[in-house]
PDB file of C-alpha atoms in Angstrom:
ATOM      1  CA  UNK P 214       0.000   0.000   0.000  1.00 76.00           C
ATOM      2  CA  UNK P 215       1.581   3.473  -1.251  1.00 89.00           C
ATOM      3  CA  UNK P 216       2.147   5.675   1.660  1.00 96.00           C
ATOM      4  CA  UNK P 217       1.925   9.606   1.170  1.00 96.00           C
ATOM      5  CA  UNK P 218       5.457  11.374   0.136  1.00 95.00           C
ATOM      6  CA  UNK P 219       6.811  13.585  -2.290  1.00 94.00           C
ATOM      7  CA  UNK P 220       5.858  13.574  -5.710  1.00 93.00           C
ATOM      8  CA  UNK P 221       2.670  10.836  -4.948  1.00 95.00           C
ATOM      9  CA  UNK P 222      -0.673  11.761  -6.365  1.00 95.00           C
ATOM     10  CA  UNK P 223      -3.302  12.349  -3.357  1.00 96.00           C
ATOM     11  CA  UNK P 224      -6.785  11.793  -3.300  1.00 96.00           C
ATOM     12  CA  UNK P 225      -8.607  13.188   0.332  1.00 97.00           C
ATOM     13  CA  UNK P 226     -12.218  13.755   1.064  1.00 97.00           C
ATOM     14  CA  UNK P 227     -12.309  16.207   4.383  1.00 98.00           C
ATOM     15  CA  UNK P 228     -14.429  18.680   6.300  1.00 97.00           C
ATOM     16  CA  UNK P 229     -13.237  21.981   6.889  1.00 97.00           C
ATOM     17  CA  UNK P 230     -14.359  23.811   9.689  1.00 97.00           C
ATOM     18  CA  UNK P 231     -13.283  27.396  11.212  1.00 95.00           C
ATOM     19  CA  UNK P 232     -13.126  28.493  14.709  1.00 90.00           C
ATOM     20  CA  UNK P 233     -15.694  31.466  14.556  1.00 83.00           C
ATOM     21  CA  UNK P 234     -15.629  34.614  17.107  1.00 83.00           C
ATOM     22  CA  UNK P 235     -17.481  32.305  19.686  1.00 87.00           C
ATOM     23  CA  UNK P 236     -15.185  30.018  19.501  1.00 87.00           C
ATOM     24  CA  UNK P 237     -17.796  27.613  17.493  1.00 89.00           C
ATOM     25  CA  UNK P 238     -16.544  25.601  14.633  1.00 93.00           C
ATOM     26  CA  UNK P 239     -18.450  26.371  11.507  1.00 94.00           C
ATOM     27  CA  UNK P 240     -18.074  24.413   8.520  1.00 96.00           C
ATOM     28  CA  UNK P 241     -17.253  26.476   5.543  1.00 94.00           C
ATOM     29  CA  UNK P 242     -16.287  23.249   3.000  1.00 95.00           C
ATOM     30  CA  UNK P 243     -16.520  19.797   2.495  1.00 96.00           C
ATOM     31  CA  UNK P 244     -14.963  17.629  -0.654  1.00 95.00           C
ATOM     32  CA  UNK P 245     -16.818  14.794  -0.723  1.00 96.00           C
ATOM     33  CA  UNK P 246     -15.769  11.175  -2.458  1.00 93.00           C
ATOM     34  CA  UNK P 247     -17.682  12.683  -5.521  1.00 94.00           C
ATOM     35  CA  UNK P 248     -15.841  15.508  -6.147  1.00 94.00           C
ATOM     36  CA  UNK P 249     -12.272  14.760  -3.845  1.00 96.00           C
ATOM     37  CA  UNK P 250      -9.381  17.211  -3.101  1.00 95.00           C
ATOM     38  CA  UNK P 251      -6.454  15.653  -5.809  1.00 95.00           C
ATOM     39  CA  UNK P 252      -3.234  17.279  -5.499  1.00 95.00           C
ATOM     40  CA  UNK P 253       1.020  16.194  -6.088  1.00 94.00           C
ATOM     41  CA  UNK P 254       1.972  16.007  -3.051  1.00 95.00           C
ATOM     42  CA  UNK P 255       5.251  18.457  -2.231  1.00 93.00           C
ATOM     43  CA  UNK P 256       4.190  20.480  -5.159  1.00 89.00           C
ATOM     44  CA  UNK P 257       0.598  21.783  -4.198  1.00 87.00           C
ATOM     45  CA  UNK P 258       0.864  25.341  -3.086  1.00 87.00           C
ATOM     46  CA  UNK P 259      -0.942  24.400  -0.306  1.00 91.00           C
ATOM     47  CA  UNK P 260       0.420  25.599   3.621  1.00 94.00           C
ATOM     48  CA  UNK P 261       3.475  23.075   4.642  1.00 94.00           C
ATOM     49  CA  UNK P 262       2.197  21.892   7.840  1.00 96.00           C
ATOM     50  CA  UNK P 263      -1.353  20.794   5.365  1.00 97.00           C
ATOM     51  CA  UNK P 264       0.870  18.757   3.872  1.00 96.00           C
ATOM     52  CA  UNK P 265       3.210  17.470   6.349  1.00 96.00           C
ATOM     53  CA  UNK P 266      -0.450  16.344   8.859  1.00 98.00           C
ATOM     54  CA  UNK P 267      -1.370  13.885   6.121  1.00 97.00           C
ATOM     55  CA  UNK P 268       2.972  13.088   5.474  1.00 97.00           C
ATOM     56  CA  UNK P 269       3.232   9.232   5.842  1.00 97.00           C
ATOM     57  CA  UNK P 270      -0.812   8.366   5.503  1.00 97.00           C
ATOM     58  CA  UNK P 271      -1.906   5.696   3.214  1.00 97.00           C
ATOM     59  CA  UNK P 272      -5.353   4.629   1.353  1.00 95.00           C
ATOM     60  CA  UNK P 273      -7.903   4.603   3.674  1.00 96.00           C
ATOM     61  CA  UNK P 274      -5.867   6.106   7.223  1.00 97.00           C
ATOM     62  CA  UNK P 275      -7.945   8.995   8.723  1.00 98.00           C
ATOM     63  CA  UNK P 276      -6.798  12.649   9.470  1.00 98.00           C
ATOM     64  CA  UNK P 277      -7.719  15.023  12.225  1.00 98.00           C
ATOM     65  CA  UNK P 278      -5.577  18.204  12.408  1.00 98.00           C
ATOM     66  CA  UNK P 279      -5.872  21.910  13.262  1.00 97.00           C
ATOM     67  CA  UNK P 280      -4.214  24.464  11.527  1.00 97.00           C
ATOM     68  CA  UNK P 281      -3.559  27.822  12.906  1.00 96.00           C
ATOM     69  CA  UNK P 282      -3.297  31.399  10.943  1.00 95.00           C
ATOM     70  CA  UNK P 283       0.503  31.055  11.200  1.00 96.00           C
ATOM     71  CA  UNK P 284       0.664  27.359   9.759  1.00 97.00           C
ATOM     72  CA  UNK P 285      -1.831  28.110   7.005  1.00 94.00           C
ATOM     73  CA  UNK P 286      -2.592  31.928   5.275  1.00 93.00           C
ATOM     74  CA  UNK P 287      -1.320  34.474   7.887  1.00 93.00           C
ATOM     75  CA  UNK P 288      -2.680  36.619   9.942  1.00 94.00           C
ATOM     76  CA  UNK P 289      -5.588  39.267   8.361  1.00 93.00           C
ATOM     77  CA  UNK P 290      -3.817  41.562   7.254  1.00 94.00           C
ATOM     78  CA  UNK P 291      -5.443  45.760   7.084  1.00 94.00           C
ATOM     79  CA  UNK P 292      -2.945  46.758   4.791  1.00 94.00           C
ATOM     80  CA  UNK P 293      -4.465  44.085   2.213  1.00 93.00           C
ATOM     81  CA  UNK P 294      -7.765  46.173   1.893  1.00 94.00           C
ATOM     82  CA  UNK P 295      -7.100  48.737  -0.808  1.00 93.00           C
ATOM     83  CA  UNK P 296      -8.488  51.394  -2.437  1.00 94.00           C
ATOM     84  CA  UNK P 297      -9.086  51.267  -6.358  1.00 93.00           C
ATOM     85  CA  UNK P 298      -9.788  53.774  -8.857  1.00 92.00           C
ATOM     86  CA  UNK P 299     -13.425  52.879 -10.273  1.00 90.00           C
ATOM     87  CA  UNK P 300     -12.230  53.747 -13.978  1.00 86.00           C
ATOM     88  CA  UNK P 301      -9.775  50.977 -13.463  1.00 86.00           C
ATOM     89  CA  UNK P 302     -12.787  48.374 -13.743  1.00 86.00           C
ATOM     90  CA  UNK P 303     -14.149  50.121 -16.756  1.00 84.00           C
ATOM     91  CA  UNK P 304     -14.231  48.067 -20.005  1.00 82.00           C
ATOM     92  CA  UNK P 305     -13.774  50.489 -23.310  1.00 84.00           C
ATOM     93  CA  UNK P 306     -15.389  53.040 -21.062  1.00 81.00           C
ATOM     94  CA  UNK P 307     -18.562  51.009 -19.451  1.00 85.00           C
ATOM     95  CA  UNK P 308     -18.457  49.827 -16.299  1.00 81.00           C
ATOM     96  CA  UNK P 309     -19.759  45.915 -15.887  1.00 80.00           C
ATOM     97  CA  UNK P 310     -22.371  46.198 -13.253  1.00 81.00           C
ATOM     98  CA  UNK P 311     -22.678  42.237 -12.918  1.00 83.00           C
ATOM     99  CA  UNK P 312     -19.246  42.113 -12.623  1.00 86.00           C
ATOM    100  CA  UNK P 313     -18.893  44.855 -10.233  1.00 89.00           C
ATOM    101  CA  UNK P 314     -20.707  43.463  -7.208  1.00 92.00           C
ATOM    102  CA  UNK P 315     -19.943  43.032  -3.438  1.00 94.00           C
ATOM    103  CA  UNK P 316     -18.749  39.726  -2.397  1.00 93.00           C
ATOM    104  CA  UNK P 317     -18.014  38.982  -5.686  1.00 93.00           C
ATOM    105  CA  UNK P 318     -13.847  37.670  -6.747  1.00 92.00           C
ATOM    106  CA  UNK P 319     -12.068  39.084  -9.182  1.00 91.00           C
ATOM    107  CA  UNK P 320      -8.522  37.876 -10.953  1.00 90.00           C
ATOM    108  CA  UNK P 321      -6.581  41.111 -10.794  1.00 88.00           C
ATOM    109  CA  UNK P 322      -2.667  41.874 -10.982  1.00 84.00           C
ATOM    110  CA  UNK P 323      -0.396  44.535  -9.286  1.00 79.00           C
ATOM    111  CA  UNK P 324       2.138  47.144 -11.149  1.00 81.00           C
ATOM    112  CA  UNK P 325       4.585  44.238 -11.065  1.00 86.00           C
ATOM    113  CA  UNK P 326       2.945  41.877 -12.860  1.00 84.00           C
ATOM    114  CA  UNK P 327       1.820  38.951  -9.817  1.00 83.00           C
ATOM    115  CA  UNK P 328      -1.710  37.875 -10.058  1.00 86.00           C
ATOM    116  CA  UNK P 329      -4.069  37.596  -7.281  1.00 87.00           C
ATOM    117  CA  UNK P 330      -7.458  37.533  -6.039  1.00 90.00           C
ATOM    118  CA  UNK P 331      -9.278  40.400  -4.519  1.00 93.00           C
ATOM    119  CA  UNK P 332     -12.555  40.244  -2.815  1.00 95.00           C
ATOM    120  CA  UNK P 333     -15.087  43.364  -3.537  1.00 95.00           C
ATOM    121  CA  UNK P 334     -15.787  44.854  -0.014  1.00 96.00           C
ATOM    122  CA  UNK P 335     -16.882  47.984  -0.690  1.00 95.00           C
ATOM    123  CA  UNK P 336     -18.009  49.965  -4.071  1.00 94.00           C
ATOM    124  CA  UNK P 337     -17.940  53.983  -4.014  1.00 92.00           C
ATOM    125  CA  UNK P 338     -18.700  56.714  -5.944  1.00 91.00           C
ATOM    126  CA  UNK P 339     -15.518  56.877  -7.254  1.00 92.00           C
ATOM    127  CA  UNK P 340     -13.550  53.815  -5.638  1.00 94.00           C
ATOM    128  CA  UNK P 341     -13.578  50.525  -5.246  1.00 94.00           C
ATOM    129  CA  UNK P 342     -12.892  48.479  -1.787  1.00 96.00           C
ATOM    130  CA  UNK P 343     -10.856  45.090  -2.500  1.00 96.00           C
ATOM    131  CA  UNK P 344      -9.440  42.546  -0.016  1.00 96.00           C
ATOM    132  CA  UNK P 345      -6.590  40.352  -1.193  1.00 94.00           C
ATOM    133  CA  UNK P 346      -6.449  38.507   1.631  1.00 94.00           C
ATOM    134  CA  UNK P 347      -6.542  34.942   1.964  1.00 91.00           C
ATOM    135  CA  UNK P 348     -10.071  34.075   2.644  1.00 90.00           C
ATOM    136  CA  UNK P 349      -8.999  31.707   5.376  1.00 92.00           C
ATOM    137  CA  UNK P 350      -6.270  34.200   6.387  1.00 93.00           C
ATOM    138  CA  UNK P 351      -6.077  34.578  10.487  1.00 92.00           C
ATOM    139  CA  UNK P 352      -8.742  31.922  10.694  1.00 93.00           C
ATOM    140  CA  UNK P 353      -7.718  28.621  12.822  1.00 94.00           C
ATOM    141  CA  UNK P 354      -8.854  25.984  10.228  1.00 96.00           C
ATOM    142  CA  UNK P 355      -9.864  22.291  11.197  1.00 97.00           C
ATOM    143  CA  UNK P 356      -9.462  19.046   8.856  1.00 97.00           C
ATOM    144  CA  UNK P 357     -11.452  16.110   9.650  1.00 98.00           C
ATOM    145  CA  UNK P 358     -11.178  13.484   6.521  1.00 98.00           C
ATOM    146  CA  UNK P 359      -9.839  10.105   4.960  1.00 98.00           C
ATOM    147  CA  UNK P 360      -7.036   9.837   2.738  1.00 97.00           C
ATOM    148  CA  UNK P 361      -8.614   8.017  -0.251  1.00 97.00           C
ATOM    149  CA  UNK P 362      -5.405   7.172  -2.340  1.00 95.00           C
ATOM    150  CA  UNK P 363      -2.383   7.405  -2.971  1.00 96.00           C
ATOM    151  CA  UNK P 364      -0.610   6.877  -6.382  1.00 95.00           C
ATOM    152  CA  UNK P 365       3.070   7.494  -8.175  1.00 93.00           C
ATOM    153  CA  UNK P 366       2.941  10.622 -10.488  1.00 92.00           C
ATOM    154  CA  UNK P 367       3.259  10.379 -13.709  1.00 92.00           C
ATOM    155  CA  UNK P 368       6.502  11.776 -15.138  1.00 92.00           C
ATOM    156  CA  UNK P 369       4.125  14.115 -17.485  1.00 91.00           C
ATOM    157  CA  UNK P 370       2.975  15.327 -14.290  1.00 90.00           C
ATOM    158  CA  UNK P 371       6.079  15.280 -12.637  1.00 89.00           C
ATOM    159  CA  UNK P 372       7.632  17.742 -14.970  1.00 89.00           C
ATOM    160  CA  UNK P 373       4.011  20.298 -15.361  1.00 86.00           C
ATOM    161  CA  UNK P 374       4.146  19.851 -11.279  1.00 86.00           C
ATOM    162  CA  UNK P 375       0.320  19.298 -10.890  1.00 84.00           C
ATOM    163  CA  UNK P 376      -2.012  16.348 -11.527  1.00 88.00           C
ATOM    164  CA  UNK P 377      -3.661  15.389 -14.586  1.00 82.00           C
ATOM    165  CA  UNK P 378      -6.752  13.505 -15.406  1.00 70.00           C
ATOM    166  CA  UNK P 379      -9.515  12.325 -12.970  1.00 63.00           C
ATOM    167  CA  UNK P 380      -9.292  14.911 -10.496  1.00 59.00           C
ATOM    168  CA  UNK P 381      -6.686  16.984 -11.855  1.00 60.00           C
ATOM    169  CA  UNK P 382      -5.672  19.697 -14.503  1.00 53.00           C
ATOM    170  CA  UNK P 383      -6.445  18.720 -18.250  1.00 46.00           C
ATOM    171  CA  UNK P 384      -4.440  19.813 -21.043  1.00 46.00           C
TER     172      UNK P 384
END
């Protein structure tokens, strides 16, 4: 039976739940065995200590772990709200109203070039509110799930450094 390590294809199904203000775990996601978490393991982007919890598992071992905002996506941040001109959403001089909505994620990129998310806060007259934090930053984050497999990579996958086919990235 493979055991979890570098370079193996992962398959989990897991709860996650948060720690909320009263100190109540809420459950903000689930991947289920119908649509599971599939990832190369040592090359996911996902927090180090994520990966090192489930470091050694194999098909069918269960996980319980806790996460907290240092281990996983920082602290909140206040200096990750910013201000944005409006015109800077404008699309040959209209603005997109659907797009342009509270709540609502959009892919943007800084004067250097790195892409991120930002979350629409706030919409002014003249500005726009985005948060590019983490959503899960400063949040204490809870895993409770089974590890469902555990494969070799491919080499193909190996060298793009992400998975491909059931589960994974398609070309």
């Amino acid at each position: 039976m493979a055991q979890i390590s570098p370079n193996k294809v992962v398959t989990i199904t897991y709860d996650l739940s948060v720690t909320d203000e009263n100190n109540q775990k809420v459950l903000v996601e689930s991947a289920e065995a119908d649509s599971p978490m599939v990832f190369l393991f040592g090359q996911s982007g996902l927090p180090e200590e994520f990966e090192h919890q489930l470091d050694g598992k194999s098909d069918g071992d269960a996980f319980s772990f806790s996460l907290t905002p240092e281990q996983a996506y920082g602290d909140y941040d206040e200096q990750a709200l910013v201000k944005i001109p409006k015109q800077v959403f404008e699309i040959d001089g209209q603005m997109d109203e659907e797009m342009l909505q509270v709540g609502n994620y959009l892919p943007m990129a800084d004067n250097q070039g790195n892409h991120m998310q930002g979350k629409i806060v706030a919409i002014g007259s003249d500005e726009v509110q985005m948060d590019f934090n983490h959503p899960l930053a400063g949040m204490v984050m809870h895993f409770d799930g089974q590890v469902q497999s555990v494969r070799e990579a491919t080499q193909e996958e190996l060298e793009h450094g992400h998975v491909h086919g059931e589960g994974g990235h398609h070309h």
